[in-house]
Every structure is written in structure tokens, then in C-alpha cells.
Short mmCIF file of C-alpha atoms and ligand atoms in Angstrom, two decimals:
data_model
loop_
_atom_site.label_atom_id
_atom_site.label_comp_id
_atom_site.label_asym_id
_atom_site.label_seq_id
_atom_site.Cartn_x
_atom_site.Cartn_y
_atom_site.Cartn_z
CA UNK M 411 62.99 15.82 107.84
CA UNK M 412 60.16 13.37 108.29
CA UNK M 413 60.15 11.04 105.26
CA UNK M 414 57.56 8.34 104.61
CA UNK M 415 58.44 5.59 102.15
CA UNK M 416 55.88 3.00 101.13
CA UNK M 417 57.20 -0.40 100.32
CA UNK M 418 60.29 0.59 102.32
CA UNK M 419 61.09 -2.95 103.52
CA UNK M 420 62.97 -4.19 100.45
CA UNK M 421 64.25 -3.32 96.94
CA UNK M 422 64.52 0.31 95.88
CA UNK M 423 62.38 1.46 98.81
CA UNK M 424 64.66 -0.03 101.42
CA UNK M 425 67.69 1.55 99.72
CA UNK M 426 65.91 4.88 99.76
CA UNK M 427 65.17 4.52 103.49
CA UNK M 428 68.73 3.51 104.26
CA UNK M 429 70.26 6.49 102.45
CA UNK M 430 67.80 9.02 104.05
CA UNK M 431 68.38 7.52 107.50
CA UNK M 432 72.19 7.81 106.95
CA UNK M 433 71.64 11.44 106.17
CA UNK M 434 69.97 11.97 109.54
CA UNK M 435 66.29 12.05 108.50
CA UNK M 436 63.55 10.33 110.40
CA UNK M 437 62.18 7.58 108.16
CA UNK M 438 58.75 6.05 108.42
CA UNK M 439 58.61 2.69 106.58
CA UNK M 440 55.20 1.55 105.32
CA UNK M 441 55.17 -2.20 104.89
CA UNK M 442 52.29 -4.70 104.56
CA UNK M 443 53.99 -7.46 106.56
CA UNK M 444 54.82 -6.66 110.15
CA UNK M 445 57.72 -9.07 110.45
CA UNK M 446 59.39 -7.93 107.18
CA UNK M 447 58.76 -4.34 108.15
CA UNK M 448 60.27 -4.72 111.65
CA UNK M 449 63.35 -6.48 110.26
CA UNK M 450 63.87 -3.59 107.82
CA UNK M 451 63.40 -0.88 110.47
CA UNK M 452 65.80 -2.65 112.83
CA UNK M 453 68.49 -2.73 110.21
CA UNK M 454 68.22 0.90 109.06
CA UNK M 455 71.18 3.09 110.08
CA UNK M 456 69.27 5.77 111.95
CA UNK M 457 65.87 6.86 113.37
CA UNK M 458 63.10 4.76 111.79
CA UNK M 459 59.55 3.75 112.52
CA UNK M 460 57.09 1.29 111.04
CA UNK M 461 53.55 1.61 109.90
CA UNK M 462 51.99 -1.67 108.83
CA UNK M 463 49.28 -1.73 106.21
CA UNK M 464 48.20 -3.41 102.99
CA UNK M 465 47.99 -0.86 100.18
CA UNK M 466 45.98 -3.21 97.87
CA UNK M 467 42.74 -2.65 99.81
CA UNK M 468 40.96 0.70 100.32
CA UNK M 469 40.60 -0.18 104.02
CA UNK M 470 44.29 -0.72 104.23
CA UNK M 471 45.07 2.62 102.48
CA UNK M 472 42.77 4.42 104.93
CA UNK M 473 44.31 2.77 108.01
CA UNK M 474 47.89 3.58 106.73
CA UNK M 475 46.77 7.24 106.30
CA UNK M 476 45.36 7.26 109.88
CA UNK M 477 48.49 5.69 111.37
CA UNK M 478 50.74 8.13 109.45
CA UNK M 479 48.70 11.05 110.64
CA UNK M 480 49.41 9.82 114.28
CA UNK M 481 53.11 9.19 113.88
CA UNK M 482 53.78 12.14 111.58
CA UNK M 483 51.66 15.25 112.13
CA UNK M 484 53.89 16.88 109.40
CA UNK M 485 55.21 14.86 106.49
CA UNK M 486 58.12 16.59 104.79
CA UNK M 487 58.34 14.02 102.02
CA UNK M 488 56.02 11.18 101.05
CA UNK M 489 57.66 8.68 98.70
CA UNK M 490 55.17 6.46 96.81
CA UNK M 491 57.45 3.53 96.09
CA UNK M 492 55.32 0.33 96.80
CA UNK M 493 54.50 -1.30 93.52
CA UNK M 494 54.02 -4.66 91.83
CA UNK M 495 54.27 -6.18 88.42
CA UNK M 496 51.65 -8.91 88.44
CA UNK M 497 52.06 -12.15 86.57
CA UNK M 498 48.47 -13.21 86.97
CA UNK M 499 45.14 -11.60 87.58
CA UNK M 500 44.42 -11.12 91.27
CA UNK M 501 41.41 -9.15 92.51
CA UNK M 502 41.52 -7.36 95.83
CA UNK M 503 38.99 -7.29 98.66
CA UNK M 504 37.39 -4.38 96.84
CA UNK M 505 37.17 -6.34 93.53
CA UNK M 506 39.94 -4.30 91.85
CA UNK M 507 42.94 -5.63 89.98
CA UNK M 508 45.74 -5.73 92.46
CA UNK M 509 48.37 -3.63 90.56
CA UNK M 510 45.79 -0.98 89.74
CA UNK M 511 45.07 -0.74 93.50
CA UNK M 512 48.72 -0.64 94.69
CA UNK M 513 50.36 1.26 91.79
CA UNK M 514 47.63 3.82 91.20
CA UNK M 515 44.74 3.95 93.66
CA UNK M 516 46.88 3.86 96.80
CA UNK M 517 49.06 6.86 95.92
CA UNK M 518 45.91 8.80 94.97
CA UNK M 519 44.15 7.82 98.25
CA UNK M 520 47.12 8.61 100.48
CA UNK M 521 47.67 11.96 98.71
CA UNK M 522 44.07 13.00 99.23
CA UNK M 523 43.78 11.78 102.86
CA UNK M 524 47.06 13.29 103.92
CA UNK M 525 47.17 16.46 101.77
CA UNK M 526 46.86 18.83 104.74
CA UNK M 527 50.05 17.38 106.21
CA UNK M 528 52.24 17.14 103.05
CA UNK M 529 54.95 19.32 101.74
CA UNK M 530 56.52 17.23 99.03
CA UNK M 531 55.53 13.99 97.26
CA UNK M 532 57.91 11.84 95.15
CA UNK M 533 56.24 9.22 92.99
CA UNK M 534 58.38 6.27 91.93
CA UNK M 535 57.09 5.73 88.37
CA UNK M 536 58.32 3.47 85.55
CA UNK M 537 59.44 4.53 82.08
CA UNK M 538 57.16 1.76 80.75
CA UNK M 539 54.15 3.94 81.46
CA UNK M 540 54.50 5.26 77.89
CA UNK M 541 53.53 1.71 76.68
CA UNK M 542 50.37 1.72 78.78
CA UNK M 543 46.91 1.74 77.32
CA UNK M 544 44.49 2.30 80.19
CA UNK M 545 40.81 2.13 79.97
CA UNK M 546 39.44 3.09 83.43
CA UNK M 547 36.37 0.88 83.09
CA UNK M 548 38.43 -2.22 82.22
CA UNK M 549 41.84 -1.72 83.80
CA UNK M 550 40.47 -1.07 87.28
CA UNK M 551 38.87 -4.56 87.33
CA UNK M 552 41.54 -6.45 85.32
CA UNK M 553 39.15 -6.97 82.42
CA UNK M 554 42.04 -6.21 80.09
CA UNK M 555 44.66 -8.06 82.24
CA UNK M 556 47.88 -9.07 80.56
CA UNK M 557 50.98 -10.32 82.45
CA UNK M 558 53.32 -7.93 80.72
CA UNK M 559 51.02 -4.91 79.77
CA UNK M 560 49.03 -4.48 82.97
CA UNK M 561 52.07 -3.11 84.82
CA UNK M 562 52.48 -0.37 82.14
CA UNK M 563 48.76 0.33 82.13
CA UNK M 564 48.63 0.89 85.89
CA UNK M 565 51.79 3.02 85.88
CA UNK M 566 50.15 5.11 83.14
CA UNK M 567 47.08 5.57 85.35
CA UNK M 568 49.33 6.75 88.12
CA UNK M 569 51.34 9.10 85.87
CA UNK M 570 48.15 10.61 84.41
CA UNK M 571 47.25 12.10 87.83
CA UNK M 572 50.63 13.85 88.32
CA UNK M 573 49.66 17.11 86.53
CA UNK M 574 46.33 17.14 88.34
CA UNK M 575 47.87 16.85 91.75
CA UNK M 576 50.48 19.52 90.83
CA UNK M 577 47.66 21.91 89.76
CA UNK M 578 45.51 21.15 92.80
CA UNK M 579 48.37 21.83 95.21
CA UNK M 580 50.09 24.76 93.42
CA UNK M 581 48.63 27.45 95.68
CA UNK M 582 49.16 25.40 98.86
CA UNK M 583 52.92 25.04 98.12
CA UNK M 584 52.81 21.20 98.05
CA UNK M 585 55.01 19.85 95.26
CA UNK M 586 54.93 16.53 93.45
CA UNK M 587 57.35 14.95 90.89
CA UNK M 588 57.70 11.48 89.47
CA UNK M 589 60.87 9.49 88.72
CA UNK M 590 61.86 6.43 86.77
CA UNK M 591 64.60 4.82 88.86
CA UNK M 592 66.23 2.85 86.03
CA UNK M 593 66.20 -0.89 85.33
CA UNK M 594 67.02 -2.31 88.74
CA UNK M 595 67.73 -5.77 90.08
CA UNK M 596 65.01 -6.25 92.69
CA UNK M 597 62.14 -8.73 93.24
CA UNK M 598 59.84 -6.77 90.97
CA UNK M 599 57.98 -9.00 88.49
CA UNK M 600 59.42 -12.24 89.96
CA UNK M 601 57.51 -15.20 88.53
CA UNK M 602 57.95 -18.91 87.83
CA UNK M 603 58.38 -20.77 84.56
CA UNK M 604 60.65 -20.00 81.66
CA UNK M 605 59.93 -16.29 81.70
CA UNK M 606 60.88 -16.14 85.39
CA UNK M 607 64.13 -18.05 84.60
CA UNK M 608 65.02 -15.66 81.79
CA UNK M 609 64.26 -12.68 83.97
CA UNK M 610 66.41 -13.90 86.83
CA UNK M 611 69.32 -14.38 84.38
CA UNK M 612 68.85 -10.87 82.86
CA UNK M 613 68.58 -9.15 86.22
CA UNK M 614 72.17 -10.08 87.13
CA UNK M 615 73.22 -7.37 84.66
CA UNK M 616 70.86 -4.75 85.94
CA UNK M 617 71.68 -1.90 88.32
CA UNK M 618 71.59 -2.28 92.11
CA UNK M 619 68.83 -1.03 94.41
CA UNK M 620 71.26 1.62 95.73
CA UNK M 621 71.68 2.90 92.14
CA UNK M 622 67.86 2.91 91.70
CA UNK M 623 67.48 4.81 94.99
CA UNK M 624 69.87 7.59 94.04
CA UNK M 625 67.54 9.59 91.80
CA UNK M 626 64.58 9.02 94.20
CA UNK M 627 66.67 10.34 97.11
CA UNK M 628 67.83 13.33 95.01
CA UNK M 629 64.26 14.26 94.20
CA UNK M 630 63.22 14.25 97.89
CA UNK M 631 65.19 17.54 98.12
CA UNK M 632 63.73 18.84 94.84
CA UNK M 633 61.46 21.85 94.49
CA UNK M 634 59.89 21.51 91.03
CA UNK M 635 56.35 20.25 90.60
CA UNK M 636 54.44 18.25 88.01
CA UNK M 637 57.73 17.12 86.40
CA UNK M 638 58.88 13.74 85.27
CA UNK M 639 62.47 12.55 85.67
CA UNK M 640 64.29 9.64 84.01
CA UNK M 641 66.98 9.13 86.61
CA UNK M 642 68.32 12.62 87.27
CA UNK M 643 67.22 14.06 83.91
CA UNK M 644 63.91 15.81 83.46
CA UNK M 645 61.97 14.68 80.41
CA UNK M 646 58.50 15.57 79.15
CA UNK M 647 55.58 13.68 80.73
CA UNK M 648 53.31 12.39 77.91
CA UNK M 649 49.85 11.74 79.37
CA UNK M 650 46.41 12.47 78.08
CA UNK M 651 44.64 15.14 80.26
CA UNK M 652 41.22 13.73 79.53
CA UNK M 653 42.29 10.25 80.66
CA UNK M 654 43.69 11.83 83.81
CA UNK M 655 40.42 13.54 84.57
CA UNK M 656 38.40 10.37 84.08
CA UNK M 657 40.87 8.44 86.36
CA UNK M 658 40.69 11.19 88.94
CA UNK M 659 36.94 11.00 89.09
CA UNK M 660 37.01 7.22 89.27
CA UNK M 661 39.75 7.13 92.00
CA UNK M 662 37.64 9.51 94.06
CA UNK M 663 34.64 7.18 93.90
CA UNK M 664 36.59 3.94 94.42
CA UNK M 665 38.51 5.24 97.43
CA UNK M 666 35.46 7.02 98.86
CA UNK M 667 37.56 10.18 99.18
CA UNK M 668 35.50 12.19 96.73
N1 NAP R 1603 63.01 -2.63 89.62
C1 NAP R 1603 62.93 -1.91 88.53
O1 NAP R 1603 63.61 -2.11 87.46
C2 NAP R 1603 61.99 -0.71 88.49
C3 NAP R 1603 61.85 0.00 87.26
C4 NAP R 1603 60.95 1.06 87.14
C5 NAP R 1603 60.16 1.36 88.28
N2 NAP R 1603 60.18 0.58 89.40
C6 NAP R 1603 59.33 0.91 90.50
O2 NAP R 1603 60.07 0.99 91.72
C7 NAP R 1603 59.18 0.72 92.86
C8 NAP R 1603 59.88 -0.25 93.77
O3 NAP R 1603 60.02 -1.53 93.14
P1 NAP R 1603 61.20 -2.56 93.43
O4 NAP R 1603 61.84 -2.77 92.12
O5 NAP R 1603 61.97 -2.12 94.57
O6 NAP R 1603 60.29 -3.83 93.71
P2 NAP R 1603 60.26 -4.86 94.87
O7 NAP R 1603 61.62 -5.25 95.30
O8 NAP R 1603 59.34 -5.92 94.37
O9 NAP R 1603 59.55 -4.06 96.10
C9 NAP R 1603 58.16 -3.71 96.04
C10 NAP R 1603 57.80 -3.18 97.38
O10 NAP R 1603 56.36 -2.80 97.28
C11 NAP R 1603 55.71 -3.48 98.41
N3 NAP R 1603 54.34 -3.78 98.13
C12 NAP R 1603 53.82 -4.59 97.15
N4 NAP R 1603 52.50 -4.72 97.32
C13 NAP R 1603 52.15 -4.02 98.46
C14 NAP R 1603 50.96 -3.85 99.16
N5 NAP R 1603 49.82 -4.41 98.74
N6 NAP R 1603 50.95 -3.10 100.26
C15 NAP R 1603 52.11 -2.52 100.72
N7 NAP R 1603 53.30 -2.71 100.07
C16 NAP R 1603 53.35 -3.44 98.94
C17 NAP R 1603 56.53 -4.75 98.64
O11 NAP R 1603 56.20 -5.31 99.90
P3 NAP R 1603 56.46 -6.93 100.22
O12 NAP R 1603 57.90 -7.06 100.56
O13 NAP R 1603 55.52 -7.18 101.34
O14 NAP R 1603 56.07 -7.65 98.98
C18 NAP R 1603 57.91 -4.24 98.48
O15 NAP R 1603 58.31 -3.53 99.69
C19 NAP R 1603 57.86 0.23 92.24
O16 NAP R 1603 56.93 1.25 92.25
C20 NAP R 1603 58.27 -0.17 90.80
O17 NAP R 1603 57.19 -0.07 89.92
C21 NAP R 1603 61.09 -0.47 89.52
#
């Protein structure tokens, strides 16, 4: 199988790549930093390739899609894993809030640009999406930015498109599911100050990246579509269809794909 994993250079993404490579699959790691990406690819236990690109900018999303199309005419599984939990408001080259771009707009854009080549998509989600309160007109630009809430807002945006992609692809036989990997000790959300200190202390008791990768790897071989999994257990996805439709239209315009 050809499997593409975004953010495959560290954390849960790297553990997913390592397990899939061990199982004999060809892994394509998408990483924004060439040196970090090369180091990851070299240390994977099997066939692996690197595609370098920054998923926070629409130009980066497009160039990643182009490179993927070159190295992978057929993508058996695309794992959207790259993500960030921002501690401060950062706007991208396109003027968008960074987590909105990476967590939500990038998966949408890659799905649309690569859809003719896809068979299965696994979206690494976060259970915290249920706490999200997204307003497309504000969230996209960080006008409602909050160091704790924005992560949940952007993961909600991402989750709201799951049923729409599942519907769009049903007759083509492309499937898409989302999974919350658990609470995992990675670099996600790392920050300075007292909150960062507390977080580092708490993380020592969280699960390992390998444990977080296990349900993601399991889903790569799944055949359901439009479903949401908490670890290995399917649970209902609770998203507002109207919000999803508004976000879909917005993502089409922002990415230029529409
Ligand atoms: N850890 C948890 O408890 C937890 C819980 C629920 C969901 N998740 C989800 O799991 C996924 C993986 O997170 P993690 O915990 O493994 O976090 P992590 O260790 O911080 O890894 C994040 C990955 O995303 C990449 N990334 C960030 N911004 C990017 C950009 N602009 N372009 C390309 N790649 C970019 C990072 O690349 P660099 O190395 O270059 O920064 C890194 O490879 C995320 O979607 C996260 O929301 C994690």
C-alpha cells in the first residue's frame, strides 16, 4: 500500500509511519522542514519517501499536492495528521489563523486536489472538537483567538466537513473516517510560562505516541465512511450540517479549489 502521512516527522505521525513501514507499506512522509523530514525518513524501518511542504499556506498545500501526485499516482491511504495547538495568534502568508489553516484548510485542500487518486482518508481529529464554537467569518482570521479554545474551534471546522466528504465520495468508492488518538505525550501545545510547565509535568502520565498511533493505523485498513472513532470505538459525530456547508463553501474560496 502507498500511505501518505502529513506531519509524519514526529509525534503520533512518526509512530504511524514507523508501524506502517514495519508492516511493509510504502510510506510518504509530508514534513515542513527538510532536515527534520529527512532524519525521520532515514530512521523509518522500511520503504519511505519525503515530500517537503508547509501546510499553513495555500501555496504550500498546493505544492504538496503536486509533489504527492508525482511520487504517488495512486494513494491508497492519506492520513491527515499534521496539526497544531497554538498558544498565540499567528497569521499565515494568506492572512489566516495558523491552526485554522493547518488543522482544517489543509486537509480540505489536499482532499480536493488529490481526490482522483484517493482510495481512503484517515483524519486525525481530537475529542476536544465537541468544545469548539466556530464562526467561519471570525475563526478563519483568528478574530476569536483564544490560546485554549482555538484548537477546539479549528478541530470542529475540520470535523464538520467529514460527512460532506463522505457524501461527495460515496459513489466513487473513496472512504473517509476520523479518529481521536487519545491523550498522548507529544510536542502538541508546547508553550512557555507556568501553563507550559504544568503541561510538561502532566504529559509524563499520558500515553505514548505508539499508543496514539495504534487506532490511526487500525483505521488505515478500515472500510467504513463518515464515521468518528474514539480510539478503536465508533461514537456518534456531533456536528452541525449548516456549519459544515458554510465552512465547505469558505474553504473552496480560500483554497481557490472551488
Ligand atoms: N497529542 C495528543 O494528545 C492529541 C490528542 C488529540 C489529537 N491529536 C492530534 O494528533 C495529530 C498529531 O499531533 P501530535 O500530538 O503528534 O503533535 P506534534 O508532536 O506536535 O506533531 C505535529 C506534527 O504536525 C506538523 N506540522 C505542524 N504545522 C505544520 C505545517 N504548517 N506544515 C506541515 N506540518 C506541520 C509538525 O511538524 P514540525 O515538526 O515541523 O513542527 C509535526 O510533524 C494532530 O492533528 C493533533 O491535533 C493529538
